[in-house]
mmCIF file of C-alpha atoms and ligand atoms in Angstrom:
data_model
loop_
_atom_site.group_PDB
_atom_site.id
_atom_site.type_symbol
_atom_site.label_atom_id
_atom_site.label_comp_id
_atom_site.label_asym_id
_atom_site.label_seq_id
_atom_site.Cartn_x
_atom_site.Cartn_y
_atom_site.Cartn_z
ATOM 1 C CA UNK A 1 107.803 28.319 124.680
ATOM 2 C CA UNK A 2 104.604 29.230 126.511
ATOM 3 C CA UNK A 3 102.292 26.258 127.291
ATOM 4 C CA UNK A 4 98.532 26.887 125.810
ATOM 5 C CA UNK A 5 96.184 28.419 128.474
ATOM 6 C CA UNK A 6 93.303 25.545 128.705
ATOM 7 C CA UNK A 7 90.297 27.590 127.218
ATOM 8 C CA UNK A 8 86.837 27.293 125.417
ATOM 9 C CA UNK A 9 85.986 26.692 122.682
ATOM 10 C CA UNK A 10 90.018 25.237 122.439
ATOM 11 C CA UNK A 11 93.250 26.760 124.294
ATOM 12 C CA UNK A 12 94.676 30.058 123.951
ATOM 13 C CA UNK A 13 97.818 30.585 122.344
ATOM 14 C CA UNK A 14 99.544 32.515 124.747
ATOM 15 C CA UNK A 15 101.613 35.110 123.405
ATOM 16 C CA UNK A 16 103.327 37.380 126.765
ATOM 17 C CA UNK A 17 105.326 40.098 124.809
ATOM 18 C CA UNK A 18 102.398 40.543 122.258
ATOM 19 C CA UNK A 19 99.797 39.941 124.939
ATOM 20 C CA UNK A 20 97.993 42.679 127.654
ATOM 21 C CA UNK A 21 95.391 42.403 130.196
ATOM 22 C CA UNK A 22 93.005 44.606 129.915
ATOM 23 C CA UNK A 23 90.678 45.828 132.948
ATOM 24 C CA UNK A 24 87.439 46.846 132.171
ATOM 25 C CA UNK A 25 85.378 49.439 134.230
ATOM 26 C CA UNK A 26 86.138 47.926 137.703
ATOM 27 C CA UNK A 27 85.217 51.598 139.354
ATOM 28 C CA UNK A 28 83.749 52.600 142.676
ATOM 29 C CA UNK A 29 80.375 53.732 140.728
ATOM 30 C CA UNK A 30 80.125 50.224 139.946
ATOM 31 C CA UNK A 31 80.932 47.755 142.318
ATOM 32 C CA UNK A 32 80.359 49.869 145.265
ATOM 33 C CA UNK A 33 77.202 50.689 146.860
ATOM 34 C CA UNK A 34 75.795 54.211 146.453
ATOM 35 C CA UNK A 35 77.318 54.666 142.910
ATOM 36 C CA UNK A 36 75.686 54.203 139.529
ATOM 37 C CA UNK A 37 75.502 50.818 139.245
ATOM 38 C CA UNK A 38 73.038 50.630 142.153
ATOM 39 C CA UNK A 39 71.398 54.134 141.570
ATOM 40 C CA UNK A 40 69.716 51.859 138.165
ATOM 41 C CA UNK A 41 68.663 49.283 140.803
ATOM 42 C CA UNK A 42 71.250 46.835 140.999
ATOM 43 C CA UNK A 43 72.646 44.918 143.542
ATOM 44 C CA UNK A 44 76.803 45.207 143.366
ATOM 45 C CA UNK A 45 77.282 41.969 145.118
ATOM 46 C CA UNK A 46 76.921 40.468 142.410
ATOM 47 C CA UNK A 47 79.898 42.079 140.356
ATOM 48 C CA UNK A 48 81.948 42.137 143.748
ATOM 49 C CA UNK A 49 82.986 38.261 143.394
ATOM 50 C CA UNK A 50 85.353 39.314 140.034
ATOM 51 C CA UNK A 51 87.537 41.369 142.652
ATOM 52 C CA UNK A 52 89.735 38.755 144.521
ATOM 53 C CA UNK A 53 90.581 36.451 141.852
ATOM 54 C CA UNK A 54 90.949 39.774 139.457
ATOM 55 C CA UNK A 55 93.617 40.843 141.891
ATOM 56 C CA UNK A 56 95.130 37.963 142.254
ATOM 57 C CA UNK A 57 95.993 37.464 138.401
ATOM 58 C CA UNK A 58 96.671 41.147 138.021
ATOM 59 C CA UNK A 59 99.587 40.191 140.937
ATOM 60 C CA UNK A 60 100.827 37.476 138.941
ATOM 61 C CA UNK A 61 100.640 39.844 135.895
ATOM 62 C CA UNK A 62 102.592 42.574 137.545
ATOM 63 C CA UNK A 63 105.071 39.642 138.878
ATOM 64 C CA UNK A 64 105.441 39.064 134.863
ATOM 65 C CA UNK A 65 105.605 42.151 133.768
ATOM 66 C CA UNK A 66 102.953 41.887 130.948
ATOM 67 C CA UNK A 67 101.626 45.119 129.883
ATOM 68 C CA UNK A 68 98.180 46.299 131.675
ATOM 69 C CA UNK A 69 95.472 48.822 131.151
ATOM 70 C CA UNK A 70 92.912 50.180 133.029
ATOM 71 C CA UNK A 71 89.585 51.651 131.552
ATOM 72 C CA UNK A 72 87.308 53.586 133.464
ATOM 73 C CA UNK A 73 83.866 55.170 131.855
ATOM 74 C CA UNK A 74 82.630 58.027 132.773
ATOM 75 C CA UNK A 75 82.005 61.660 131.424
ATOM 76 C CA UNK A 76 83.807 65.575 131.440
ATOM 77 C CA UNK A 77 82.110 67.481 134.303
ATOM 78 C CA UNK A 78 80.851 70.096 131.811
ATOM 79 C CA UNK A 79 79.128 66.584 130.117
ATOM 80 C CA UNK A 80 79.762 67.559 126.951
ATOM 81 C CA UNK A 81 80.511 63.995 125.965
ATOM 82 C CA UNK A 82 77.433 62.889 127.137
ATOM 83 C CA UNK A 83 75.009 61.737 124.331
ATOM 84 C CA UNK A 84 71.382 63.112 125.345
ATOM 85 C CA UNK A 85 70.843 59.482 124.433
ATOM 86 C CA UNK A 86 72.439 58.033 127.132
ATOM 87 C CA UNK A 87 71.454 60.850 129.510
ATOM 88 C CA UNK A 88 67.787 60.158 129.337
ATOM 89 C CA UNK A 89 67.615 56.808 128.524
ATOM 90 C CA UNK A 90 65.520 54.916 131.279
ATOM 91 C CA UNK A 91 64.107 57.519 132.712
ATOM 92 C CA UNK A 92 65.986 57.267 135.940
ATOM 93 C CA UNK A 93 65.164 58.995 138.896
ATOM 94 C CA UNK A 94 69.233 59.708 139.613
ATOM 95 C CA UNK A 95 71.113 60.569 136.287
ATOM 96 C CA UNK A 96 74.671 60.861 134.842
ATOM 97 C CA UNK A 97 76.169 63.644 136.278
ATOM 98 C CA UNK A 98 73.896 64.041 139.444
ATOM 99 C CA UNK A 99 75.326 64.372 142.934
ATOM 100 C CA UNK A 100 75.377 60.951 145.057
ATOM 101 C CA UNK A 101 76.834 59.328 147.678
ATOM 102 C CA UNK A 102 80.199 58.987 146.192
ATOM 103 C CA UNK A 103 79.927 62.760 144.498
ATOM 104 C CA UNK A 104 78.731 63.380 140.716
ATOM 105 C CA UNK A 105 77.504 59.905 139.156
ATOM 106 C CA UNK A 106 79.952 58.609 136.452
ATOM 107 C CA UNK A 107 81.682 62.018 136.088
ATOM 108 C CA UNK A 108 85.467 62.195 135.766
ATOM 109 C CA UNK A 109 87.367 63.160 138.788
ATOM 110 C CA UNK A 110 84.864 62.734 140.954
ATOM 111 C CA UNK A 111 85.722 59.694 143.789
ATOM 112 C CA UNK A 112 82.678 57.296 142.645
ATOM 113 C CA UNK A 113 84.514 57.406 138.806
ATOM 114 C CA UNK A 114 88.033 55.866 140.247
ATOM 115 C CA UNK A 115 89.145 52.399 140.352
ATOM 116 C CA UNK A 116 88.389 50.160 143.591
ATOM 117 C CA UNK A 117 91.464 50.329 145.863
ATOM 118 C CA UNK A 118 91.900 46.309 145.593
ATOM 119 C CA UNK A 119 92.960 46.772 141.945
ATOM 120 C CA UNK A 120 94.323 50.385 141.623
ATOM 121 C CA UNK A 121 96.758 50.983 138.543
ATOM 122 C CA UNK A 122 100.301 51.700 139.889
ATOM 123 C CA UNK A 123 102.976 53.991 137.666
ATOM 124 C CA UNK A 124 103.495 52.229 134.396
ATOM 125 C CA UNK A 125 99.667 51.193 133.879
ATOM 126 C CA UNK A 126 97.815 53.516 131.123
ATOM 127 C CA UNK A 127 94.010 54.234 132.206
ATOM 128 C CA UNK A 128 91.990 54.774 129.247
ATOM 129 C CA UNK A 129 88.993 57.308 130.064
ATOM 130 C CA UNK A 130 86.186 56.553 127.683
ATOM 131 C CA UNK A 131 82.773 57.847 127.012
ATOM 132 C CA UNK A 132 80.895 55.165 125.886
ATOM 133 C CA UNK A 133 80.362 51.145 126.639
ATOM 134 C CA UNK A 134 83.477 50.605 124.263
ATOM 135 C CA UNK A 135 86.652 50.814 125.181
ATOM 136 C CA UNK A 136 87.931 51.612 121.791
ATOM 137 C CA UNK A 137 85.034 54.006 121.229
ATOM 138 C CA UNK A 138 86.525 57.873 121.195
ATOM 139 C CA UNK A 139 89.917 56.561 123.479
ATOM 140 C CA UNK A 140 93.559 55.866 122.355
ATOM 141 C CA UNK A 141 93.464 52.301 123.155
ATOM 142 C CA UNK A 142 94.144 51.243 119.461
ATOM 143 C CA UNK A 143 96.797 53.257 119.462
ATOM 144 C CA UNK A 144 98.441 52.531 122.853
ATOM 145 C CA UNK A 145 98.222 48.579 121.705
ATOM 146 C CA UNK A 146 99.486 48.571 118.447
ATOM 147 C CA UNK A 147 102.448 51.163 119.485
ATOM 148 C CA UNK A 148 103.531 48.348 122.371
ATOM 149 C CA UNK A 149 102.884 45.416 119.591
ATOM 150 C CA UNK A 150 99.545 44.082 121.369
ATOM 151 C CA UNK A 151 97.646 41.158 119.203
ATOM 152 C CA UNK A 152 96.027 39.794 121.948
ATOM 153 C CA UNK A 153 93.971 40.940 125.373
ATOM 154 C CA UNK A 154 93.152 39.040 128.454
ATOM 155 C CA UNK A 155 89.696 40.673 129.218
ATOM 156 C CA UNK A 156 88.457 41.314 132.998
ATOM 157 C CA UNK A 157 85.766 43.581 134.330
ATOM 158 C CA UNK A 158 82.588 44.506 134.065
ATOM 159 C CA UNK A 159 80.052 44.433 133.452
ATOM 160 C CA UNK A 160 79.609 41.122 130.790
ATOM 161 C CA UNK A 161 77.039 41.735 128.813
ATOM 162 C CA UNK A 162 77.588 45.465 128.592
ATOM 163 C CA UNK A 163 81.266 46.958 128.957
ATOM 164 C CA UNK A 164 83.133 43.723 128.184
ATOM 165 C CA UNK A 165 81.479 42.513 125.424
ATOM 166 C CA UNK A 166 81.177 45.654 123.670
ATOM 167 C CA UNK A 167 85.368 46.020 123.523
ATOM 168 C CA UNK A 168 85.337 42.418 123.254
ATOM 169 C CA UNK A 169 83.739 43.011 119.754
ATOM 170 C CA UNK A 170 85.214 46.117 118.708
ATOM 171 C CA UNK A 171 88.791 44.319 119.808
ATOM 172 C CA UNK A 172 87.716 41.540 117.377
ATOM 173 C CA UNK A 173 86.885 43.468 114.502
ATOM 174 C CA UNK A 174 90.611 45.286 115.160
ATOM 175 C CA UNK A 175 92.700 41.890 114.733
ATOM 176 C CA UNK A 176 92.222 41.548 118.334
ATOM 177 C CA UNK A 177 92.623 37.607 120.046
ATOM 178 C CA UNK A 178 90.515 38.467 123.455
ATOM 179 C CA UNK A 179 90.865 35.589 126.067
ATOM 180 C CA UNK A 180 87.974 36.639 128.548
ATOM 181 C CA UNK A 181 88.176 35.106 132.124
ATOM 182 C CA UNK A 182 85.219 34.245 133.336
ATOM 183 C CA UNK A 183 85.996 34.447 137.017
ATOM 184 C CA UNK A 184 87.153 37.939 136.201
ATOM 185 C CA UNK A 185 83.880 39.317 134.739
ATOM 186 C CA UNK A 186 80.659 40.305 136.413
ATOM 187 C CA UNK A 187 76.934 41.056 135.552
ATOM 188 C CA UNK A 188 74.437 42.199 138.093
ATOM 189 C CA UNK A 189 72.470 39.668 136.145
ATOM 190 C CA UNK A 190 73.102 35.809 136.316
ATOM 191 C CA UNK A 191 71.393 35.205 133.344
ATOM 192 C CA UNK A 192 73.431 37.627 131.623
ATOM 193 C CA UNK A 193 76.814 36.477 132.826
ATOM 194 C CA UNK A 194 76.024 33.170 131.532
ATOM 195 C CA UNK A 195 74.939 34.123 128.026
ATOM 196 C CA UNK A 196 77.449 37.087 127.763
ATOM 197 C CA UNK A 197 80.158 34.405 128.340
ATOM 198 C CA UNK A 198 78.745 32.234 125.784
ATOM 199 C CA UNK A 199 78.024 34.490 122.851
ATOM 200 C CA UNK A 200 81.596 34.840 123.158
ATOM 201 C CA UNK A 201 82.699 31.477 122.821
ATOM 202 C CA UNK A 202 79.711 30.507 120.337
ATOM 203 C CA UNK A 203 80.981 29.181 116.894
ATOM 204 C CA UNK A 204 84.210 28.119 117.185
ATOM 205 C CA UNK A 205 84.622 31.539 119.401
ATOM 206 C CA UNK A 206 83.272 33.938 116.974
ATOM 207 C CA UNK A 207 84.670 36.663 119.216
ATOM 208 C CA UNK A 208 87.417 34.768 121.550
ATOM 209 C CA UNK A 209 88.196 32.621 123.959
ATOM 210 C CA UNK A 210 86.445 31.876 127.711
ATOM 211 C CA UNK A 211 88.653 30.569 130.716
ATOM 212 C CA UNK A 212 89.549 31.389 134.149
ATOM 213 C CA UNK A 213 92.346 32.815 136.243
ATOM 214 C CA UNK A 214 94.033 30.220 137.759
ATOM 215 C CA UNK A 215 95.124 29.136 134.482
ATOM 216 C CA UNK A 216 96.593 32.118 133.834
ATOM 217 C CA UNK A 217 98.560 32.239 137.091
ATOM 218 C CA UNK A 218 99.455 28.502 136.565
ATOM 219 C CA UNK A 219 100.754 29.195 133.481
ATOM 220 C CA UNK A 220 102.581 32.163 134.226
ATOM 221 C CA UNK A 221 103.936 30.459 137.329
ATOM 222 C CA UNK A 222 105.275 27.728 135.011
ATOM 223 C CA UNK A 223 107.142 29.712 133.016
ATOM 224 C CA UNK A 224 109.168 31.676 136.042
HETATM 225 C C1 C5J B 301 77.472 49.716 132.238
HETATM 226 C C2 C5J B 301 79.736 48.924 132.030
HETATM 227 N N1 C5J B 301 76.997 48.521 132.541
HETATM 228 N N2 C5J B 301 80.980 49.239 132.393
HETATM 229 N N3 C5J B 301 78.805 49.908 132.068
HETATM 230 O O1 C5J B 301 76.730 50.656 132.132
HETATM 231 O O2 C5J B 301 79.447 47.799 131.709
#
């Protein structure tokens, strides 16, 4: 039997054959500079701390052989799945779809819409390509989870308030248990990492759990 992961607001149920870990939007437009995140005017130091310990559990996850997904958002090059919405919203002076430093911001195929080399899928690991902040939003996702037997998601990415709270939500509303790791997520806003944590773990964890990696590895180490 799997020992409870220690968690807030009480420990996680652990659950490895119904259980995946799910990595949100950790993509070169993101976390490194001269992509998206900073063409809005962030700084991507601050979403760069998630990387080591998120590598470290996805490791110990690999060593386990849970089942792990990738999600990366971004757009078609034509853009047709672009809302005008989120086009124009914010009136930026670089937009989705625009040629940058690491080619077409946010646009599939292009290098700055990959995953960061320290946490590359290898063979075996779906990568869900999705339009919006959701990762259930327009993707197979449900379907690749309920097809493997998935009731529960250990959440990483970023960013906290945005990417990872929206599928946080739409995972609960699906039947979803999401244990989030807070070591694993970033904001480029401290405020924001704080509070996105906590609406998660508010009242009685109206939307999951919050805990951190090395209670993961510990207890995956354990069970070896
Ligand atoms: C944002 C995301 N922040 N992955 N996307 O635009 O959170």
């Amino acid at each position: 039997m799997m020992p409870l992961i220690p968690a807030e607001p009480y420990p996680f149920d652990f659950e490895p054959a119904a259980c995946a870990l799910l990595i949100i939007d950790m993509q070169r437009d993101f976390l490194e500079p001269g992509g998206f995140g900073e063409s809005l005017g962030n700084d991507v130091n601050q979403l760069r701390r998630a990387i080591a310990p998120t590598r470290h559990l996805l490791e110990a996850m690999r060593s386990a052989a849970l089942t792990i997904i990738h999600t990366r958002e971004g757009h078609r090059p034509d853009l047709a799945d672009l809302p005008p919405a989120k086009l124009k919203r914010g009136n930026p002076s670089l937009r989705i779809g625009d040629e940058a430093a690491m080619g077409r911001l946010l646009v599939r195929g292009e290098p700055g819409h990959d995953i960061i080399p320290e946490l590359y899928p290898i063979a075996g690991e779906p990568v869900i390509d999705k339009p919006g902040k959701g990762a259930f939003y327009a993707t197979d996702l449900d379907a690749i989870l309920k097809h493997r037997g998935i009731r529960q998601l250990i959440v990483c990415g970023v960013t906290t308030e945005v990417c990872v709270n929206t599928t946080v939500r739409e995972a609960n509303d699906r039947g979803f248990d999401c244990l989030v790791l807070e070591d694993c997520v970033g904001s480029y806003f401290p405020e924001f990492q704080e509070m996105g944590l906590k609406m998660i773990k508010a009242q009685g964890g109206i939307f999951g759990w919050v805990g951190r990696s090395e209670a993961v590895v510990a207890v995956l180490r354990a069970a070896r």
